[in-house]
């Protein structure tokens, strides 16, 4: 069982990273409105994470207050880091990207972060589970067969798999396992907890936030951001 203190810390990390995006959206609105904002405008600031351009446009146009809180350059800045932005930019350059837009959306770092943050805010603490990350055995003549999918959730008394001898005879080799923790509610790929939190942080600090403010200053979206 996972300690509640660990789940709480993970929830705080996820929520803080998602909240920093809303702070960026607030700052863009504040700059556009020359630091003069009503309480309703302050309450309407939110960072959009949309599946396509239509949903992104609707995020502003369908909201009576938010519609006039951002200029075209601020909208471009928020748009350039959306899950669909890469395909839009590639298409504008004449590059045909052969990927499934919905798959790209549900595996996008921002969408995954947003999903986990909503779970933590509105439902419960984020849940963790053990998964099999690595295993090996000493005799290369033996074969391994999983009892369940290697990325399935393991619980107490779960059967991991079987070590067999295709040549017949008994098996006499110790199997070494390495398990890692993963976020159950993550809609993307199963990843190590520390690895995915670090990746989200680096993605925000090294790509998303710098790209937003570079575009907000009137520049084209950069392909690479150096440190």
GROMACS .gro file of C-alpha atoms in nm, residues 64 111 113:
model
    3
   64UNK     CA    1  -1.838   3.621  -2.290
  111UNK     CA    2  -0.316   1.672  -2.159
  113UNK     CA    3  -0.078   1.660  -1.671
   0.00000   0.00000   0.00000
